[in-house]
PDB file of N, CA and C in Angstrom:
ATOM      1  N   MET A 145       2.594  56.213  25.882  1.00 59.00           N
ATOM      2  CA  MET A 145       2.925  54.889  25.404  1.00 59.00           C
ATOM      3  C   MET A 145       2.886  54.861  23.873  1.00 59.00           C
ATOM      4  N   LEU A 146       3.462  53.872  23.299  1.00 64.00           N
ATOM      5  CA  LEU A 146       3.482  53.739  21.848  1.00 64.00           C
ATOM      6  C   LEU A 146       2.175  53.149  21.345  1.00 64.00           C
ATOM      7  N   ASP A 147       1.677  53.684  20.241  1.00 73.00           N
ATOM      8  CA  ASP A 147       0.560  52.998  19.602  1.00 73.00           C
ATOM      9  C   ASP A 147       1.070  52.329  18.326  1.00 73.00           C
ATOM     10  N   ILE A 148       0.201  51.602  17.662  1.00 76.00           N
ATOM     11  CA  ILE A 148       0.624  50.788  16.522  1.00 76.00           C
ATOM     12  C   ILE A 148       1.188  51.635  15.384  1.00 76.00           C
ATOM     13  N   ARG A 149       0.686  52.866  15.219  1.00 79.00           N
ATOM     14  CA  ARG A 149       1.219  53.730  14.153  1.00 79.00           C
ATOM     15  C   ARG A 149       2.670  54.094  14.430  1.00 79.00           C
ATOM     16  N   ASP A 150       2.991  54.391  15.702  1.00 74.00           N
ATOM     17  CA  ASP A 150       4.382  54.676  16.067  1.00 74.00           C
ATOM     18  C   ASP A 150       5.272  53.479  15.744  1.00 74.00           C
ATOM     19  N   ILE A 151       4.814  52.306  16.115  1.00 76.00           N
ATOM     20  CA  ILE A 151       5.623  51.104  15.918  1.00 76.00           C
ATOM     21  C   ILE A 151       5.868  50.848  14.436  1.00 76.00           C
ATOM     22  N   LYS A 152       4.825  50.983  13.625  1.00 80.00           N
ATOM     23  CA  LYS A 152       4.994  50.794  12.177  1.00 80.00           C
ATOM     24  C   LYS A 152       5.985  51.804  11.610  1.00 80.00           C
ATOM     25  N   GLU A 153       5.868  53.057  12.037  1.00 76.00           N
ATOM     26  CA  GLU A 153       6.760  54.102  11.529  1.00 76.00           C
ATOM     27  C   GLU A 153       8.197  53.849  11.973  1.00 76.00           C
ATOM     28  N   ILE A 154       8.387  53.427  13.211  1.00 74.00           N
ATOM     29  CA  ILE A 154       9.734  53.120  13.704  1.00 74.00           C
ATOM     30  C   ILE A 154      10.356  52.006  12.868  1.00 74.00           C
ATOM     31  N   ILE A 155       9.588  50.958  12.615  1.00 77.00           N
ATOM     32  CA  ILE A 155      10.121  49.836  11.842  1.00 77.00           C
ATOM     33  C   ILE A 155      10.497  50.291  10.436  1.00 77.00           C
ATOM     34  N   ASN A 156       9.608  51.052   9.789  1.00 78.00           N
ATOM     35  CA  ASN A 156       9.912  51.543   8.440  1.00 78.00           C
ATOM     36  C   ASN A 156      11.173  52.387   8.427  1.00 78.00           C
ATOM     37  N   ARG A 157      11.282  53.303   9.366  1.00 74.00           N
ATOM     38  CA  ARG A 157      12.450  54.185   9.390  1.00 74.00           C
ATOM     39  C   ARG A 157      13.703  53.445   9.822  1.00 74.00           C
ATOM     40  N   HIS A 158      13.554  52.488  10.743  1.00 70.00           N
ATOM     41  CA  HIS A 158      14.700  51.699  11.189  1.00 70.00           C
ATOM     42  C   HIS A 158      15.300  50.941   9.999  1.00 70.00           C
ATOM     43  N   MET A 159      14.443  50.375   9.169  1.00 74.00           N
ATOM     44  CA  MET A 159      14.914  49.610   8.012  1.00 74.00           C
ATOM     45  C   MET A 159      15.576  50.514   6.975  1.00 74.00           C
ATOM     46  N   ASN A 160      15.207  51.785   6.955  1.00 75.00           N
ATOM     47  CA  ASN A 160      15.789  52.741   6.005  1.00 75.00           C
ATOM     48  C   ASN A 160      16.833  53.647   6.649  1.00 75.00           C
ATOM     49  N   ASP A 161      17.246  53.329   7.881  1.00 70.00           N
ATOM     50  CA  ASP A 161      18.238  54.122   8.616  1.00 70.00           C
ATOM     51  C   ASP A 161      17.857  55.590   8.712  1.00 70.00           C
ATOM     52  N   GLN A 162      16.592  55.868   8.977  1.00 66.00           N
ATOM     53  CA  GLN A 162      16.126  57.238   9.168  1.00 66.00           C
ATOM     54  C   GLN A 162      15.717  57.416  10.628  1.00 66.00           C
ATOM     55  N   PRO A 163      15.962  58.584  11.184  1.00 61.00           N
ATOM     56  CA  PRO A 163      15.567  58.816  12.575  1.00 61.00           C
ATOM     57  C   PRO A 163      14.056  58.995  12.705  1.00 61.00           C
ATOM     58  N   TYR A 164      13.530  58.720  13.863  1.00 64.00           N
ATOM     59  CA  TYR A 164      12.112  58.927  14.151  1.00 64.00           C
ATOM     60  C   TYR A 164      11.998  59.421  15.579  1.00 64.00           C
ATOM     61  N   GLU A 165      11.201  60.449  15.802  1.00 64.00           N
ATOM     62  CA  GLU A 165      11.102  61.035  17.137  1.00 64.00           C
ATOM     63  C   GLU A 165       9.889  60.497  17.880  1.00 64.00           C
ATOM     64  N   ILE A 166      10.116  60.087  19.094  1.00 68.00           N
ATOM     65  CA  ILE A 166       9.040  59.721  20.009  1.00 68.00           C
ATOM     66  C   ILE A 166       9.255  60.542  21.265  1.00 68.00           C
ATOM     67  N   ARG A 167       8.188  61.050  21.812  1.00 70.00           N
ATOM     68  CA  ARG A 167       8.310  61.925  22.975  1.00 70.00           C
ATOM     69  C   ARG A 167       8.654  61.147  24.240  1.00 70.00           C
ATOM     70  N   CYS A 168       9.278  61.846  25.164  1.00 73.00           N
ATOM     71  CA  CYS A 168       9.654  61.293  26.466  1.00 73.00           C
ATOM     72  C   CYS A 168       8.445  60.648  27.138  1.00 73.00           C
ATOM     73  N   SER A 169       8.659  59.514  27.794  1.00 66.00           N
ATOM     74  CA  SER A 169       7.554  58.805  28.436  1.00 66.00           C
ATOM     75  C   SER A 169       7.068  59.512  29.696  1.00 66.00           C
ATOM     76  N   GLN A 170       7.817  60.511  30.188  1.00 73.00           N
ATOM     77  CA  GLN A 170       7.390  61.229  31.390  1.00 73.00           C
ATOM     78  C   GLN A 170       6.889  62.631  31.081  1.00 73.00           C
ATOM     79  N   CYS A 171       7.735  63.478  30.493  1.00 76.00           N
ATOM     80  CA  CYS A 171       7.345  64.878  30.294  1.00 76.00           C
ATOM     81  C   CYS A 171       6.737  65.124  28.919  1.00 76.00           C
ATOM     82  N   GLY A 172       6.950  64.204  27.970  1.00 70.00           N
ATOM     83  CA  GLY A 172       6.396  64.379  26.634  1.00 70.00           C
ATOM     84  C   GLY A 172       7.126  65.419  25.801  1.00 70.00           C
ATOM     85  N   TYR A 173       8.338  65.801  26.216  1.00 69.00           N
ATOM     86  CA  TYR A 173       9.051  66.861  25.505  1.00 69.00           C
ATOM     87  C   TYR A 173      10.151  66.309  24.608  1.00 69.00           C
ATOM     88  N   ASP A 174      11.274  65.923  25.197  1.00 62.00           N
ATOM     89  CA  ASP A 174      12.393  65.408  24.399  1.00 62.00           C
ATOM     90  C   ASP A 174      12.069  64.027  23.851  1.00 62.00           C
ATOM     91  N   SER A 175      12.669  63.703  22.731  1.00 63.00           N
ATOM     92  CA  SER A 175      12.445  62.373  22.173  1.00 63.00           C
ATOM     93  C   SER A 175      13.594  61.458  22.567  1.00 63.00           C
ATOM     94  N   VAL A 176      13.259  60.325  23.152  1.00 61.00           N
ATOM     95  CA  VAL A 176      14.263  59.361  23.565  1.00 61.00           C
ATOM     96  C   VAL A 176      13.708  57.965  23.307  1.00 61.00           C
ATOM     97  N   TYR A 177      14.336  57.266  22.380  1.00 63.00           N
ATOM     98  CA  TYR A 177      13.986  55.865  22.211  1.00 63.00           C
ATOM     99  C   TYR A 177      15.179  55.169  21.608  1.00 63.00           C
ATOM    100  N   THR A 178      15.270  53.891  21.829  1.00 63.00           N
ATOM    101  CA  THR A 178      16.340  53.117  21.227  1.00 63.00           C
ATOM    102  C   THR A 178      15.726  51.929  20.500  1.00 63.00           C
ATOM    103  N   THR A 179      16.346  51.536  19.410  1.00 63.00           N
ATOM    104  CA  THR A 179      15.932  50.320  18.717  1.00 63.00           C
ATOM    105  C   THR A 179      17.108  49.370  18.692  1.00 63.00           C
ATOM    106  N   GLU A 180      16.789  48.106  18.716  1.00 66.00           N
ATOM    107  CA  GLU A 180      17.826  47.085  18.721  1.00 66.00           C
ATOM    108  C   GLU A 180      17.246  45.855  18.034  1.00 66.00           C
ATOM    109  N   ILE A 181      18.037  45.209  17.221  1.00 67.00           N
ATOM    110  CA  ILE A 181      17.598  43.952  16.619  1.00 67.00           C
ATOM    111  C   ILE A 181      18.416  42.841  17.255  1.00 67.00           C
ATOM    112  N   ASP A 182      17.710  41.908  17.904  1.00 67.00           N
ATOM    113  CA  ASP A 182      18.426  40.847  18.611  1.00 67.00           C
ATOM    114  C   ASP A 182      18.782  39.701  17.658  1.00 67.00           C
ATOM    115  N   SER A 183      19.357  38.647  18.214  1.00 68.00           N
ATOM    116  CA  SER A 183      19.857  37.549  17.381  1.00 68.00           C
ATOM    117  C   SER A 183      18.743  36.797  16.652  1.00 68.00           C
ATOM    118  N   ASP A 184      17.504  36.933  17.125  1.00 72.00           N
ATOM    119  CA  ASP A 184      16.369  36.297  16.443  1.00 72.00           C
ATOM    120  C   ASP A 184      15.715  37.244  15.449  1.00 72.00           C
ATOM    121  N   TYR A 185      16.366  38.362  15.179  1.00 65.00           N
ATOM    122  CA  TYR A 185      15.855  39.391  14.265  1.00 65.00           C
ATOM    123  C   TYR A 185      14.550  40.017  14.755  1.00 65.00           C
ATOM    124  N   ASP A 186      14.378  40.064  16.068  1.00 70.00           N
ATOM    125  CA  ASP A 186      13.237  40.772  16.645  1.00 70.00           C
ATOM    126  C   ASP A 186      13.655  42.209  16.902  1.00 70.00           C
ATOM    127  N   LEU A 187      12.816  43.144  16.512  1.00 65.00           N
ATOM    128  CA  LEU A 187      13.098  44.556  16.753  1.00 65.00           C
ATOM    129  C   LEU A 187      12.573  44.920  18.129  1.00 65.00           C
ATOM    130  N   LYS A 188      13.451  45.405  18.990  1.00 69.00           N
ATOM    131  CA  LYS A 188      13.048  45.821  20.330  1.00 69.00           C
ATOM    132  C   LYS A 188      13.045  47.340  20.381  1.00 69.00           C
ATOM    133  N   ILE A 189      11.964  47.902  20.872  1.00 68.00           N
ATOM    134  CA  ILE A 189      11.829  49.354  20.965  1.00 68.00           C
ATOM    135  C   ILE A 189      11.678  49.712  22.434  1.00 68.00           C
ATOM    136  N   GLN A 190      12.532  50.589  22.910  1.00 68.00           N
ATOM    137  CA  GLN A 190      12.508  50.993  24.309  1.00 68.00           C
ATOM    138  C   GLN A 190      12.332  52.502  24.374  1.00 68.00           C
ATOM    139  N   VAL A 191      11.249  52.960  25.008  1.00 70.00           N
ATOM    140  CA  VAL A 191      11.038  54.390  25.200  1.00 70.00           C
ATOM    141  C   VAL A 191      11.379  54.701  26.646  1.00 70.00           C
ATOM    142  N   GLU A 192      12.204  55.713  26.845  1.00 71.00           N
ATOM    143  CA  GLU A 192      12.709  56.027  28.172  1.00 71.00           C
ATOM    144  C   GLU A 192      12.445  57.485  28.503  1.00 71.00           C
ATOM    145  N   PRO A 193      12.521  57.826  29.790  1.00 73.00           N
ATOM    146  CA  PRO A 193      12.477  59.250  30.149  1.00 73.00           C
ATOM    147  C   PRO A 193      13.680  59.966  29.541  1.00 73.00           C
ATOM    148  N   CYS A 194      13.498  61.240  29.186  1.00 75.00           N
ATOM    149  CA  CYS A 194      14.595  62.000  28.593  1.00 75.00           C
ATOM    150  C   CYS A 194      15.650  62.325  29.650  1.00 75.00           C
ATOM    151  N   LYS A 195      16.758  62.875  29.207  1.00 76.00           N
ATOM    152  CA  LYS A 195      17.871  63.183  30.112  1.00 76.00           C
ATOM    153  C   LYS A 195      17.450  64.154  31.199  1.00 76.00           C
ATOM    154  N   PHE A 196      16.612  65.137  30.855  1.00 78.00           N
ATOM    155  CA  PHE A 196      16.170  66.115  31.841  1.00 78.00           C
ATOM    156  C   PHE A 196      15.372  65.436  32.957  1.00 78.00           C
ATOM    157  N   CYS A 197      14.428  64.575  32.598  1.00 79.00           N
ATOM    158  CA  CYS A 197      13.627  63.868  33.606  1.00 79.00           C
ATOM    159  C   CYS A 197      14.502  62.939  34.442  1.00 79.00           C
ATOM    160  N   THR A 198      15.429  62.244  33.783  1.00 77.00           N
ATOM    161  CA  THR A 198      16.320  61.331  34.490  1.00 77.00           C
ATOM    162  C   THR A 198      17.204  62.100  35.462  1.00 77.00           C
ATOM    163  N   ASP A 199      17.744  63.249  35.018  1.00 79.00           N
ATOM    164  CA  ASP A 199      18.586  64.074  35.882  1.00 79.00           C
ATOM    165  C   ASP A 199      17.789  64.637  37.049  1.00 79.00           C
ATOM    166  N   SER A 200      16.556  65.081  36.812  1.00 75.00           N
ATOM    167  CA  SER A 200      15.765  65.666  37.894  1.00 75.00           C
ATOM    168  C   SER A 200      15.384  64.602  38.916  1.00 75.00           C
ATOM    169  N   GLU A 201      15.143  63.363  38.476  1.00 67.00           N
ATOM    170  CA  GLU A 201      14.877  62.272  39.418  1.00 67.00           C
ATOM    171  C   GLU A 201      16.105  62.006  40.276  1.00 67.00           C
ATOM    172  N   ALA A 202      17.279  62.004  39.665  1.00 70.00           N
ATOM    173  CA  ALA A 202      18.518  61.757  40.399  1.00 70.00           C
ATOM    174  C   ALA A 202      18.754  62.857  41.425  1.00 70.00           C
ATOM    175  N   ASN A 203      18.460  64.113  41.057  1.00 69.00           N
ATOM    176  CA  ASN A 203      18.632  65.225  41.985  1.00 69.00           C
ATOM    177  C   ASN A 203      17.673  65.116  43.161  1.00 69.00           C
ATOM    178  N   GLU A 204      16.426  64.704  42.917  1.00 71.00           N
ATOM    179  CA  GLU A 204      15.455  64.558  43.995  1.00 71.00           C
ATOM    180  C   GLU A 204      15.870  63.463  44.962  1.00 71.00           C
ATOM    181  N   GLU A 205      16.420  62.372  44.449  1.00 71.00           N
ATOM    182  CA  GLU A 205      16.839  61.266  45.298  1.00 71.00           C
ATOM    183  C   GLU A 205      18.055  61.627  46.135  1.00 71.00           C
ATOM    184  N   SER A 206      18.929  62.481  45.624  1.00 68.00           N
ATOM    185  CA  SER A 206      20.151  62.818  46.350  1.00 68.00           C
ATOM    186  C   SER A 206      19.910  63.850  47.447  1.00 68.00           C
ATOM    187  N   GLU A 207      18.759  64.516  47.409  1.00 62.00           N
ATOM    188  CA  GLU A 207      18.488  65.547  48.426  1.00 62.00           C
ATOM    189  C   GLU A 207      17.998  64.956  49.721  1.00 62.00           C
TER     190      GLU A 207
END
């Protein structure tokens, strides 16, 4: 999960258009996160499983 230091760093880098890596919420390997600023100027941060974890879940469900 994100701690306050991650959030502060994301906001700083988001404002300066710099990338920031956060590890996958499942395997902790690949970095996957998205930032979005909504109409109220709230910064939304979403951390998701990486493509590998998402693909492996899809493969397990299809079997």
